[in-house]
C-alpha positions as a Python dict, from the first residue, in 0.01 Angstrom:
ca = {
    (1, 'M'): (0, 0, 0),
    (2, 'T'): (-63, -345, 121),
    (3, 'T'): (-276, -388, 428),
    (4, 'T'): (-229, -691, 648),
    (5, 'V'): (-549, -815, 774),
    (6, 'T'): (-542, -1009, 1099),
    (7, 'P'): (-798, -1297, 1081),
    (8, 'P'): (-1070, -1265, 1341),
    (9, 'R'): (-1032, -1473, 1665),
    (10, 'G'): (-1311, -1647, 1838),
    (11, 'P'): (-1428, -1496, 2152),
    (12, 'E'): (-1223, -1591, 2459),
    (13, 'T'): (-1345, -1576, 2812),
    (14, 'E'): (-1147, -1422, 3090),
    (15, 'D'): (-1094, -1772, 3230),
    (16, 'Q'): (-933, -1894, 2891),
    (17, 'V'): (-699, -1603, 2869),
    (18, 'A'): (-594, -1634, 3230),
    (19, 'E'): (-555, -2011, 3205),
    (20, 'T'): (-315, -1968, 2916),
    (21, 'A'): (-113, -1731, 3120),
    (22, 'V'): (-100, -1955, 3430),
    (23, 'L'): (-57, -2298, 3271),
    (24, 'T'): (184, -2214, 2995),
    (25, 'P'): (547, -2151, 3088),
    (26, 'L'): (682, -1815, 2992),
    (27, 'E'): (981, -1781, 2752),
    (28, 'P'): (1290, -1701, 2935),
    (29, 'R'): (1345, -1318, 2931),
    (30, 'F'): (1690, -1171, 2936),
    (31, 'E'): (1731, -832, 3098),
    (32, 'S'): (2035, -629, 3216),
    (33, 'R'): (2111, -592, 3581),
    (34, 'Q'): (2011, -218, 3558),
    (35, 'D'): (1681, -304, 3387),
    (36, 'R'): (1607, -558, 3660),
    (37, 'R'): (1679, -302, 3932),
    (38, 'T'): (1450, -45, 3757),
    (39, 'R'): (1179, -304, 3730),
    (40, 'I'): (1190, -401, 4100),
    (41, 'V'): (1203, -43, 4220),
    (42, 'A'): (896, 41, 3994),
    (43, 'R'): (709, -251, 4130),
    (44, 'S'): (782, -165, 4482),
    (45, 'V'): (653, 199, 4464),
    (46, 'R'): (338, 85, 4288),
    (47, 'P'): (22, 84, 4515),
    (48, 'T'): (-58, -275, 4430),
    (49, 'W'): (-23, -394, 4786),
    (50, 'V'): (-187, -102, 4957),
    (51, 'A'): (-536, -262, 4956),
    (52, 'P'): (-424, -614, 5067),
    (53, 'A'): (-211, -469, 5338),
    (54, 'A'): (-507, -271, 5469),
    (55, 'I'): (-710, -598, 5463),
    (56, 'A'): (-434, -766, 5651),
    (57, 'L'): (-420, -489, 5914),
    (58, 'F'): (-798, -538, 5956),
    (59, 'A'): (-749, -913, 5995),
    (60, 'L'): (-487, -848, 6268),
    (61, 'V'): (-734, -632, 6458),
    (62, 'V'): (-999, -902, 6431),
    (63, 'R'): (-753, -1173, 6565),
    (64, 'L'): (-643, -966, 6851),
    (65, 'F'): (-992, -996, 7009),
    (66, 'V'): (-949, -1333, 7179),
    (67, 'F'): (-1223, -1406, 7441),
    (68, 'R'): (-1113, -1745, 7548),
    (69, 'G'): (-832, -1888, 7739),
    (70, 'L'): (-599, -2174, 7664),
    (71, 'W'): (-781, -2513, 7635),
    (72, 'V'): (-640, -2859, 7710),
    (73, 'D'): (-447, -2911, 7376),
    (74, 'E'): (-290, -2570, 7388),
    (75, 'A'): (-181, -2617, 7746),
    (76, 'I'): (-30, -2959, 7659),
    (77, 'S'): (171, -2784, 7378),
    (78, 'V'): (296, -2511, 7607),
    (79, 'D'): (395, -2775, 7875),
    (80, 'Q'): (592, -2976, 7607),
    (81, 'A'): (770, -2653, 7474),
    (82, 'H'): (868, -2579, 7844),
    (83, 'M'): (1086, -2885, 7849),
    (84, 'S'): (1441, -2905, 7723),
    (85, 'F'): (1459, -2955, 7347),
    (86, 'G'): (1563, -3303, 7368),
    (87, 'A'): (1302, -3392, 7633),
    (88, 'M'): (1021, -3225, 7426),
    (89, 'L'): (1112, -3434, 7111),
    (90, 'E'): (1120, -3754, 7331),
    (91, 'N'): (780, -3655, 7485),
    (92, 'L'): (640, -3598, 7144),
    (93, 'R'): (781, -3924, 7011),
    (94, 'T'): (630, -4132, 7302),
    (95, 'T'): (310, -3957, 7403),
    (96, 'D'): (192, -3763, 7087),
    (97, 'L'): (79, -3795, 6736),
    (98, 'H'): (192, -3472, 6584),
    (99, 'P'): (520, -3385, 6409),
    (100, 'P'): (756, -3144, 6582),
    (101, 'L'): (777, -2829, 6363),
    (102, 'H'): (519, -2626, 6540),
    (103, 'H'): (646, -2732, 6880),
    (104, 'T'): (985, -2636, 6785),
    (105, 'I'): (871, -2282, 6692),
    (106, 'L'): (683, -2265, 7014),
    (107, 'W'): (994, -2383, 7207),
    (108, 'V'): (1179, -2092, 7066),
    (109, 'T'): (903, -1852, 7123),
    (110, 'E'): (872, -1945, 7489),
    (111, 'R'): (1236, -1870, 7549),
    (112, 'L'): (1219, -1532, 7368),
    (113, 'I'): (899, -1383, 7498),
    (114, 'G'): (759, -1608, 7770),
    (115, 'T'): (458, -1819, 7824),
    (116, 'S'): (172, -1576, 7849),
    (117, 'E'): (-134, -1645, 7633),
    (118, 'F'): (-42, -1382, 7386),
    (119, 'A'): (321, -1515, 7357),
    (120, 'V'): (233, -1880, 7299),
    (121, 'R'): (-35, -1780, 7044),
    (122, 'L'): (193, -1529, 6860),
    (123, 'P'): (316, -1783, 6595),
    (124, 'S'): (-44, -1872, 6512),
    (125, 'L'): (-141, -1501, 6502),
    (126, 'V'): (150, -1408, 6263),
    (127, 'A'): (54, -1715, 6041),
    (128, 'G'): (-314, -1606, 6034),
    (129, 'V'): (-238, -1251, 5916),
    (130, 'L'): (20, -1370, 5658),
    (131, 'L'): (-244, -1624, 5529),
    (132, 'V'): (-450, -1324, 5421),
    (133, 'L'): (-167, -1180, 5212),
    (134, 'V'): (-82, -1515, 5063),
    (135, 'L'): (-444, -1582, 4958),
    (136, 'Y'): (-442, -1236, 4786),
    (137, 'A'): (-121, -1345, 4605),
    (138, 'T'): (-269, -1691, 4510),
    (139, 'G'): (-595, -1551, 4386),
    (140, 'R'): (-406, -1299, 4170),
    (141, 'E'): (-173, -1572, 4049),
    (142, 'L'): (-462, -1807, 3942),
    (143, 'Y'): (-719, -1556, 3823),
    (144, 'D'): (-682, -1182, 3859),
    (145, 'R'): (-625, -911, 4119),
    (146, 'R'): (-1005, -869, 4186),
    (147, 'T'): (-1023, -1239, 4287),
    (148, 'G'): (-716, -1206, 4504),
    (149, 'L'): (-859, -905, 4692),
    (150, 'I'): (-1185, -1095, 4739),
    (151, 'A'): (-990, -1391, 4876),
    (152, 'A'): (-813, -1169, 5118),
    (153, 'A'): (-1128, -999, 5240),
    (154, 'I'): (-1294, -1340, 5293),
    (155, 'A'): (-997, -1476, 5479),
    (156, 'S'): (-985, -1174, 5708),
    (157, 'V'): (-1306, -1284, 5868),
    (158, 'A'): (-1336, -1650, 5787),
    (159, 'P'): (-1436, -1800, 6128),
    (160, 'L'): (-1211, -2109, 6115),
    (161, 'A'): (-909, -1904, 5999),
    (162, 'V'): (-965, -1668, 6289),
    (163, 'W'): (-1016, -1937, 6543),
    (164, 'Y'): (-680, -2109, 6459),
    (165, 'S'): (-506, -1775, 6449),
    (166, 'Q'): (-594, -1759, 6810),
    (167, 'E'): (-490, -2110, 6916),
    (168, 'A'): (-139, -2216, 7030),
    (169, 'R'): (-149, -2520, 6809),
    (170, 'M'): (-16, -2612, 6458),
    (171, 'Y'): (-331, -2558, 6253),
    (172, 'G'): (-283, -2191, 6173),
    (173, 'L'): (67, -2259, 6055),
    (174, 'L'): (-60, -2548, 5844),
    (175, 'M'): (-301, -2317, 5663),
    (176, 'L'): (-17, -2079, 5586),
    (177, 'W'): (203, -2346, 5442),
    (178, 'S'): (-85, -2489, 5239),
    (179, 'A'): (-172, -2159, 5085),
    (180, 'L'): (191, -2085, 5010),
    (181, 'A'): (224, -2435, 4847),
    (182, 'V'): (-82, -2365, 4614),
    (183, 'W'): (60, -2027, 4518),
    (184, 'V'): (411, -2146, 4455),
    (185, 'G'): (288, -2461, 4276),
    (186, 'F'): (96, -2261, 4021),
    (187, 'R'): (388, -2012, 3974),
    (188, 'A'): (615, -2321, 3909),
    (189, 'L'): (383, -2438, 3643),
    (190, 'R'): (365, -2101, 3482),
    (191, 'R'): (732, -1991, 3501),
    (192, 'N'): (906, -2323, 3524),
    (193, 'R'): (1188, -2171, 3735),
    (194, 'R'): (1424, -2360, 3964),
    (195, 'I'): (1349, -2139, 4259),
    (196, 'D'): (976, -2200, 4229),
    (197, 'W'): (1024, -2584, 4223),
    (198, 'A'): (1283, -2562, 4516),
    (199, 'L'): (1033, -2352, 4720),
    (200, 'L'): (753, -2601, 4649),
    (201, 'A'): (967, -2888, 4772),
    (202, 'V'): (1039, -2704, 5092),
    (203, 'L'): (676, -2611, 5153),
    (204, 'S'): (552, -2953, 5083),
    (205, 'A'): (791, -3097, 5341),
    (206, 'A'): (694, -2811, 5588),
    (207, 'I'): (329, -2916, 5555),
    (208, 'V'): (411, -3270, 5658),
    (209, 'W'): (650, -3162, 5938),
    (210, 'T'): (356, -2948, 6069),
    (211, 'Q'): (69, -3200, 6043),
    (212, 'Y'): (104, -3555, 5906),
    (213, 'L'): (-247, -3542, 5739),
    (214, 'G'): (-139, -3230, 5552),
    (215, 'G'): (27, -3486, 5331),
    (216, 'L'): (-306, -3564, 5174),
    (217, 'L'): (-311, -3202, 5033),
    (218, 'V'): (50, -3248, 4907),
    (219, 'A'): (-35, -3568, 4737),
    (220, 'A'): (-336, -3407, 4579),
    (221, 'Q'): (-134, -3109, 4451),
    (222, 'Q'): (131, -3330, 4306),
    (223, 'L'): (-120, -3535, 4132),
    (224, 'V'): (-266, -3208, 3977),
    (225, 'I'): (79, -3096, 3872),
    (226, 'V'): (160, -3429, 3711),
    (227, 'V'): (-169, -3422, 3506),
    (228, 'V'): (-94, -3062, 3387),
    (229, 'L'): (256, -3152, 3282),
    (230, 'V'): (163, -3476, 3108),
    (231, 'R'): (-106, -3280, 2921),
    (232, 'R'): (154, -3039, 2798),
    (233, 'V'): (373, -3322, 2671),
    (234, 'L'): (92, -3493, 2479),
    (235, 'R'): (-74, -3173, 2358),
    (236, 'D'): (232, -2963, 2259),
    (237, 'G'): (475, -3238, 2179),
    (238, 'K'): (716, -3144, 2452),
    (239, 'P'): (994, -3393, 2547),
    (240, 'W'): (943, -3614, 2848),
    (241, 'R'): (1250, -3460, 2997),
    (242, 'S'): (1050, -3148, 3064),
    (243, 'L'): (912, -3341, 3356),
    (244, 'L'): (1261, -3341, 3521),
    (245, 'P'): (1210, -3019, 3728),
    (246, 'W'): (901, -3170, 3878),
    (247, 'A'): (1081, -3499, 3946),
    (248, 'A'): (1375, -3320, 4116),
    (249, 'M'): (1132, -3119, 4327),
    (250, 'A'): (931, -3430, 4434),
    (251, 'G'): (1259, -3617, 4516),
    (252, 'G'): (1380, -3309, 4721),
    (253, 'A'): (1049, -3310, 4916),
    (254, 'L'): (1087, -3679, 4991),
    (255, 'L'): (1438, -3632, 5111),
    (256, 'L'): (1326, -3353, 5343),
    (257, 'V'): (1051, -3565, 5488),
    (258, 'A'): (1261, -3884, 5515),
    (259, 'P'): (1410, -3793, 5869),
    (260, 'L'): (1055, -3758, 5997),
    (261, 'V'): (955, -4118, 5893),
    (262, 'P'): (1116, -4314, 6200),
    (263, 'F'): (990, -4038, 6439),
    (264, 'G'): (631, -4089, 6309),
    (265, 'L'): (659, -4463, 6323),
    (266, 'D'): (774, -4449, 6689),
    (267, 'Q'): (469, -4237, 6761),
    (268, 'L'): (236, -4484, 6593),
    (269, 'N'): (385, -4773, 6776),
    (270, 'G'): (401, -4598, 7115),
    (271, 'I'): (55, -4455, 7138),
    (272, 'S'): (-300, -4583, 7090),
    (273, 'Y'): (-613, -4411, 6964),
    (274, 'Q'): (-785, -4507, 7291),
    (275, 'S'): (-530, -4311, 7503),
    (276, 'L'): (-631, -3993, 7323),
    (277, 'S'): (-1001, -4069, 7273),
    (278, 'G'): (-1100, -3789, 7509),
    (279, 'P'): (-967, -3463, 7351),
    (280, 'I'): (-983, -3605, 6996),
    (281, 'G'): (-1322, -3767, 7035),
    (282, 'S'): (-1475, -3443, 7167),
    (283, 'N'): (-1394, -3266, 6842),
    (284, 'A'): (-1629, -3483, 6630),
    (285, 'P'): (-1947, -3310, 6502),
    (286, 'A'): (-2150, -3241, 6802),
    (287, 'V'): (-2458, -3428, 6683),
    (288, 'H'): (-2306, -3786, 6665),
    (289, 'H'): (-2403, -4018, 6396),
    (290, 'P'): (-2282, -4381, 6357),
    (291, 'G'): (-1984, -4403, 6112),
    (292, 'I'): (-1883, -4150, 5847),
    (293, 'G'): (-2168, -4048, 5634),
    (294, 'L'): (-2306, -3753, 5435),
    (295, 'Y'): (-2393, -3566, 5754),
    (296, 'T'): (-2037, -3584, 5897),
    (297, 'I'): (-1876, -3467, 5576),
    (298, 'I'): (-2115, -3180, 5531),
    (299, 'A'): (-2099, -3078, 5895),
    (300, 'N'): (-1720, -3047, 5858),
    (301, 'G'): (-1774, -2848, 5543),
    (302, 'V'): (-1997, -2617, 5738),
    (303, 'W'): (-1731, -2571, 6006),
    (304, 'A'): (-1466, -2500, 5725),
    (305, 'V'): (-1664, -2196, 5594),
    (306, 'L'): (-1867, -2073, 5898),
    (307, 'G'): (-1684, -2204, 6192),
    (308, 'Y'): (-1793, -2384, 6504),
    (309, 'H'): (-2148, -2352, 6631),
    (310, 'A'): (-2407, -2508, 6846),
    (311, 'D'): (-2537, -2855, 6763),
    (312, 'S'): (-2873, -2724, 6651),
    (313, 'T'): (-2721, -2454, 6431),
    (314, 'V'): (-2495, -2700, 6253),
    (315, 'A'): (-2797, -2943, 6199),
    (316, 'I'): (-2994, -2663, 6041),
    (317, 'L'): (-2710, -2568, 5812),
    (318, 'V'): (-2649, -2922, 5709),
    (319, 'A'): (-3013, -2952, 5624),
    (320, 'L'): (-2960, -2693, 5352),
    (321, 'W'): (-2722, -2903, 5161),
    (322, 'P'): (-2969, -2941, 4862),
    (323, 'A'): (-2928, -2558, 4808),
    (324, 'G'): (-2553, -2612, 4785),
    (325, 'V'): (-2604, -2888, 4523),
    (326, 'L'): (-2831, -2648, 4314),
    (327, 'L'): (-2564, -2368, 4347),
    (328, 'A'): (-2293, -2616, 4221),
    (329, 'L'): (-2501, -2718, 3927),
    (330, 'F'): (-2564, -2354, 3839),
    (331, 'C'): (-2179, -2290, 3848),
    (332, 'L'): (-2121, -2598, 3636),
    (333, 'G'): (-2365, -2447, 3386),
    (334, 'R'): (-2139, -2134, 3369),
    (335, 'G'): (-1828, -2343, 3296),
    (336, 'W'): (-1552, -2416, 3525),
    (337, 'S'): (-1182, -2339, 3423),
    (338, 'T'): (-897, -2589, 3455),
    (339, 'R'): (-758, -2398, 3753),
    (340, 'T'): (-1085, -2419, 3934),
    (341, 'L'): (-1108, -2779, 3878),
    (342, 'A'): (-751, -2814, 4004),
    (343, 'L'): (-848, -2639, 4322),
    (344, 'L'): (-1151, -2864, 4354),
    (345, 'A'): (-936, -3173, 4320),
    (346, 'M'): (-720, -3038, 4616),
    (347, 'I'): (-1022, -3050, 4827),
    (348, 'V'): (-1199, -3373, 4714),
    (349, 'I'): (-892, -3593, 4709),
    (350, 'P'): (-776, -3503, 5058),
    (351, 'V'): (-1131, -3538, 5197),
    (352, 'A'): (-1175, -3879, 5023),
    (353, 'G'): (-837, -3995, 5160),
    (354, 'F'): (-921, -3892, 5507),
    (355, 'V'): (-1260, -4074, 5493),
    (356, 'V'): (-1070, -4386, 5422),
    (357, 'L'): (-818, -4336, 5692),
    (358, 'S'): (-1097, -4261, 5943),
    (359, 'L'): (-1318, -4555, 5871),
    (360, 'N'): (-1197, -4745, 6183),
    (361, 'H'): (-1224, -4433, 6402),
    (362, 'P'): (-1501, -4210, 6274),
    (363, 'D'): (-1459, -3949, 6557),
    (364, 'L'): (-1127, -3867, 6418),
    (365, 'F'): (-1283, -3714, 6100),
    (366, 'T'): (-1291, -3342, 6200),
    (367, 'I'): (-1213, -3029, 6018),
    (368, 'R'): (-905, -2929, 6221),
    (369, 'Y'): (-715, -3232, 6082),
    (370, 'L'): (-825, -3125, 5735),
    (371, 'S'): (-752, -2759, 5788),
    (372, 'A'): (-481, -2777, 5516),
    (373, 'V'): (-768, -2757, 5266),
    (374, 'V'): (-941, -2456, 5423),
    (375, 'P'): (-733, -2202, 5223),
    (376, 'V'): (-842, -2381, 4913),
    (377, 'V'): (-1200, -2366, 5021),
    (378, 'L'): (-1165, -1992, 5072),
    (379, 'L'): (-1004, -1941, 4726),
    (380, 'L'): (-1296, -2126, 4563),
    (381, 'L'): (-1544, -1914, 4758),
    (382, 'A'): (-1364, -1604, 4638),
    (383, 'R'): (-1374, -1718, 4287),
    (384, 'L'): (-1737, -1810, 4303),
    (385, 'T'): (-1814, -1456, 4434),
    (386, 'A'): (-1601, -1299, 4168),
    (387, 'R'): (-1774, -1500, 3882),
    (388, 'L'): (-2132, -1441, 4012),
    (389, 'A'): (-2095, -1073, 4094),
    (390, 'P'): (-2091, -808, 3834),
    (391, 'P'): (-1787, -577, 3822),
    (392, 'G'): (-1779, -246, 4014),
    (393, 'R'): (-2038, -179, 4278),
    (394, 'G'): (-2185, -526, 4225),
    (395, 'T'): (-1869, -690, 4342),
    (396, 'V'): (-1855, -456, 4648),
    (397, 'A'): (-2211, -550, 4734),
    (398, 'A'): (-2149, -925, 4687),
    (399, 'V'): (-1834, -928, 4892),
    (400, 'G'): (-2013, -719, 5155),
    (401, 'V'): (-2284, -997, 5178),
    (402, 'V'): (-2041, -1277, 5191),
    (403, 'M'): (-1833, -1097, 5457),
    (404, 'L'): (-2157, -1022, 5659),
    (405, 'C'): (-2250, -1392, 5659),
    (406, 'L'): (-1900, -1504, 5766),
    (407, 'G'): (-1891, -1215, 6023),
    (408, 'V'): (-2228, -1333, 6185),
    (409, 'G'): (-2074, -1683, 6189),
    (410, 'L'): (-1754, -1551, 6348),
    (411, 'V'): (-1933, -1357, 6629),
    (412, 'D'): (-2147, -1653, 6717),
    (413, 'Q'): (-1837, -1889, 6704),
    (414, 'Q'): (-1642, -1654, 6934),
    (415, 'L'): (-1919, -1570, 7189),
    (416, 'S'): (-2183, -1841, 7191),
    (417, 'P'): (-2165, -2052, 7507),
    (418, 'D'): (-2316, -2335, 7295),
    (419, 'N'): (-2001, -2367, 7089),
    (420, 'P'): (-1880, -2723, 7142),
    (421, 'R'): (-1519, -2623, 7094),
    (422, 'R'): (-1513, -2359, 7364),
    (423, 'Y'): (-1375, -2455, 7699),
    (424, 'D'): (-1364, -2196, 7978),
    (425, 'D'): (-1086, -2359, 8169),
    (426, 'R'): (-934, -2023, 8240),
    (427, 'E'): (-1242, -1884, 8411),
    (428, 'A'): (-1298, -2208, 8609),
    (429, 'V'): (-940, -2226, 8750),
    (430, 'H'): (-944, -1847, 8820),
    (431, 'L'): (-1246, -1904, 9034),
    (432, 'I'): (-1069, -2181, 9227),
    (433, 'D'): (-766, -1950, 9267),
    (434, 'H'): (-978, -1669, 9409),
    (435, 'R'): (-1140, -1893, 9659),
    (436, 'A'): (-856, -2118, 9755),
    (437, 'Q'): (-661, -2095, 10076),
    (438, 'A'): (-347, -2276, 10210),
    (439, 'G'): (-398, -2644, 10231),
    (440, 'D'): (-675, -2662, 9964),
    (441, 'H'): (-634, -2912, 9678),
    (442, 'I'): (-757, -2949, 9315),
    (443, 'I'): (-873, -3286, 9172),
    (444, 'Y'): (-936, -3284, 8804),
    (445, 'A'): (-1103, -3533, 8571),
    (446, 'P'): (-1045, -3648, 8304),
    (447, 'T'): (-658, -3692, 8343),
    (448, 'Y'): (-567, -3476, 8052),
    (449, 'L'): (-680, -3163, 8224),
    (450, 'R'): (-352, -3169, 8412),
    (451, 'E'): (-158, -2920, 8203),
    (452, 'V'): (-435, -2657, 8178),
    (453, 'V'): (-493, -2664, 8550),
    (454, 'R'): (-113, -2639, 8617),
    (455, 'Y'): (-90, -2347, 8358),
    (456, 'Y'): (-352, -2142, 8526),
    (457, 'A'): (-295, -2249, 8899),
    (458, 'P'): (65, -2374, 8931),
    (459, 'H'): (85, -2292, 9309),
    (460, 'I'): (-221, -2495, 9413),
    (461, 'P'): (-157, -2868, 9465),
    (462, 'A'): (-349, -3059, 9201),
    (463, 'D'): (-391, -3424, 9111),
    (464, 'N'): (-603, -3648, 8892),
    (465, 'N'): (-874, -3893, 9016),
    (466, 'G'): (-596, -4121, 9123),
    (467, 'G'): (-497, -3869, 9398),
    (468, 'V'): (-833, -3885, 9588),
    (469, 'D'): (-691, -4139, 9834),
    (470, 'K'): (-397, -3919, 9900),
    (471, 'L'): (-589, -3608, 10003),
    (472, 'P'): (-501, -3449, 10342),
    (473, 'R'): (-758, -3493, 10620),
    (474, 'R'): (-813, -3121, 10629),
    (475, 'G'): (-867, -2857, 10376),
    (476, 'R'): (-1112, -2803, 10092),
    (477, 'V'): (-1112, -2984, 9759),
    (478, 'F'): (-1206, -2830, 9429),
    (479, 'V'): (-1302, -3069, 9159),
    (480, 'V'): (-1273, -2954, 8792),
    (481, 'G'): (-1461, -3173, 8530),
    (482, 'S'): (-1476, -3112, 8149),
    (483, 'F'): (-1527, -3312, 7823),
    (484, 'F'): (-1874, -3440, 7933),
    (485, 'D'): (-1954, -3525, 7580),
    (486, 'V'): (-1701, -3796, 7600),
    (487, 'P'): (-1859, -4120, 7715),
    (488, 'G'): (-1775, -4207, 8078),
    (489, 'T'): (-1674, -3864, 8187),
    (490, 'Y'): (-1978, -3800, 8402),
    (491, 'A'): (-1925, -4139, 8571),
    (492, 'E'): (-1563, -4064, 8636),
    (493, 'V'): (-1637, -3719, 8794),
    (494, 'G'): (-1921, -3880, 8994),
    (495, 'T'): (-1693, -4144, 9129),
    (496, 'V'): (-1445, -3869, 9233),
    (497, 'L'): (-1717, -3675, 9413),
    (498, 'T'): (-1834, -3987, 9594),
    (499, 'H'): (-1491, -4067, 9716),
    (500, 'I'): (-1426, -3720, 9840),
    (501, 'K'): (-1752, -3715, 10030),
    (502, 'E'): (-1657, -4040, 10199),
    (503, 'S'): (-1356, -3847, 10328),
    (504, 'G'): (-1590, -3637, 10548),
    (505, 'R'): (-1640, -3351, 10309),
    (506, 'T'): (-1967, -3220, 10153),
    (507, 'I'): (-2043, -3009, 9843),
    (508, 'V'): (-2071, -2635, 9927),
    (509, 'G'): (-2047, -2487, 9579),
    (510, 'H'): (-2114, -2584, 9222),
    (511, 'W'): (-2033, -2352, 8921),
    (512, 'H'): (-2102, -2417, 8547),
    (513, 'F'): (-1878, -2264, 8288),
    (514, 'V'): (-1877, -2329, 7906),
    (515, 'N'): (-1798, -2710, 7884),
    (516, 'V'): (-1636, -2698, 8226),
    (517, 'Q'): (-1773, -2751, 8581),
    (518, 'V'): (-1631, -2688, 8923),
    (519, 'W'): (-1727, -2836, 9264),
    (520, 'E'): (-1608, -2715, 9602),
    (521, 'L'): (-1611, -2960, 9886),
    (522, 'A'): (-1535, -2868, 10242),
    (523, 'D'): (-1527, -3050, 10588),
    (524, 'R'): (-1879, -3090, 10727),
    (525, 'G'): (-1955, -2790, 10934),
    (526, 'R'): (-1715, -2560, 10753),
    (527, 'N'): (-1876, -2339, 10482),
    (528, 'R'): (-1693, -2041, 10355),
}
């Protein structure tokens, strides 16, 4: 009897085996309709998704604890969505710098369930919970189920992911599209199926239709895909026509984005940076430095992982950057897989591109405009945890430590009055609403507080600083001021108070809220 001896193979790491599975297209498999139905049913009853579903439910509970009201940008979005659809698009085209996809979703949401805080934030809430499930699927696709579960657990409490799940803006939706694009992109490389390439084209376009700067992530991902495909051609001798599915996908994405080009050009031509320097400038790192340097980049990296915190806290965390360098060198010593390097490229390339775009306006370099890369950061953090932690109880302990650190950051972000991104406009305007009587008036400064004042006190007459000269002779005036970190705001509010005093009124009350202040001025001799 002849015995066939299989020659011994060299040791393969888990990463090498997984990389072969992910980056090598599968041979087409033919199965009958009955076999396919049996396979789908068997997969659906398998408890594969029980754990990620439980994590997503936990993430939902975390995101339902919202302690802050709408801030200026949210109120502006709500006001725009309250217009007719054509008027909203025209308003975006002439006064805004964001594409219309999120506003369109918000426009529909307002007409279906109203304009309450929960209603207008519902699209972001749904996107934030789905992001947890998508990161599980992406981690499993790239590496293994263990990494996917770690990614889902991390995303459930990641401070920035939670923050933008609670905000009626486009950034939560942008994170979801980005995570889906990463997942589908790797599936397309592995399976080489038309449906995957078609989905990737749609998702790439959706990213740009949600936030223009998300195009930096799209460009980085396309570059990674091209490198992988060209490698296959050169290494395996595949014909160059094997790149046609990618070319068709890229062409389809460009066609889907093409209608947005004239819209975006009109926005650039119709609005200046200076006209938005208030809200945008206030989101720069709280400890200001000239230009874009190492501090600015690291501070935004801290925000991406640990969320928004006080100036002093961010400064301390940034000072720990040498420890991060040592950790990176340690990880390099353990070897990085091609997939991990691909994820790293999807962070480095967009950041580098945004640095170049922001050179003329450094205050624009802030993590919310780079939120498309946050899911990739969370995936890398999950993979790092999986690589460094031993299996079994060691993994549970490591994930527990990471989630504890993120949880501490989350609590501080949500509750700390020193968070530079918190604006207690709701509490300020509710105080005015409680104290106001017929004939009273609100003056707000800066001008872009109009929509948030109108949202919380629509029945009280309100005007910007230009309305000081039109105030009635009688009645109290409430002055609302915010964005005091923007140069000139204190002077603007001071000028308003001086003009009101000249009308025969005096300050009878002054209240401080988080990043918002309220003054009450009444006729001399009248004090409530």
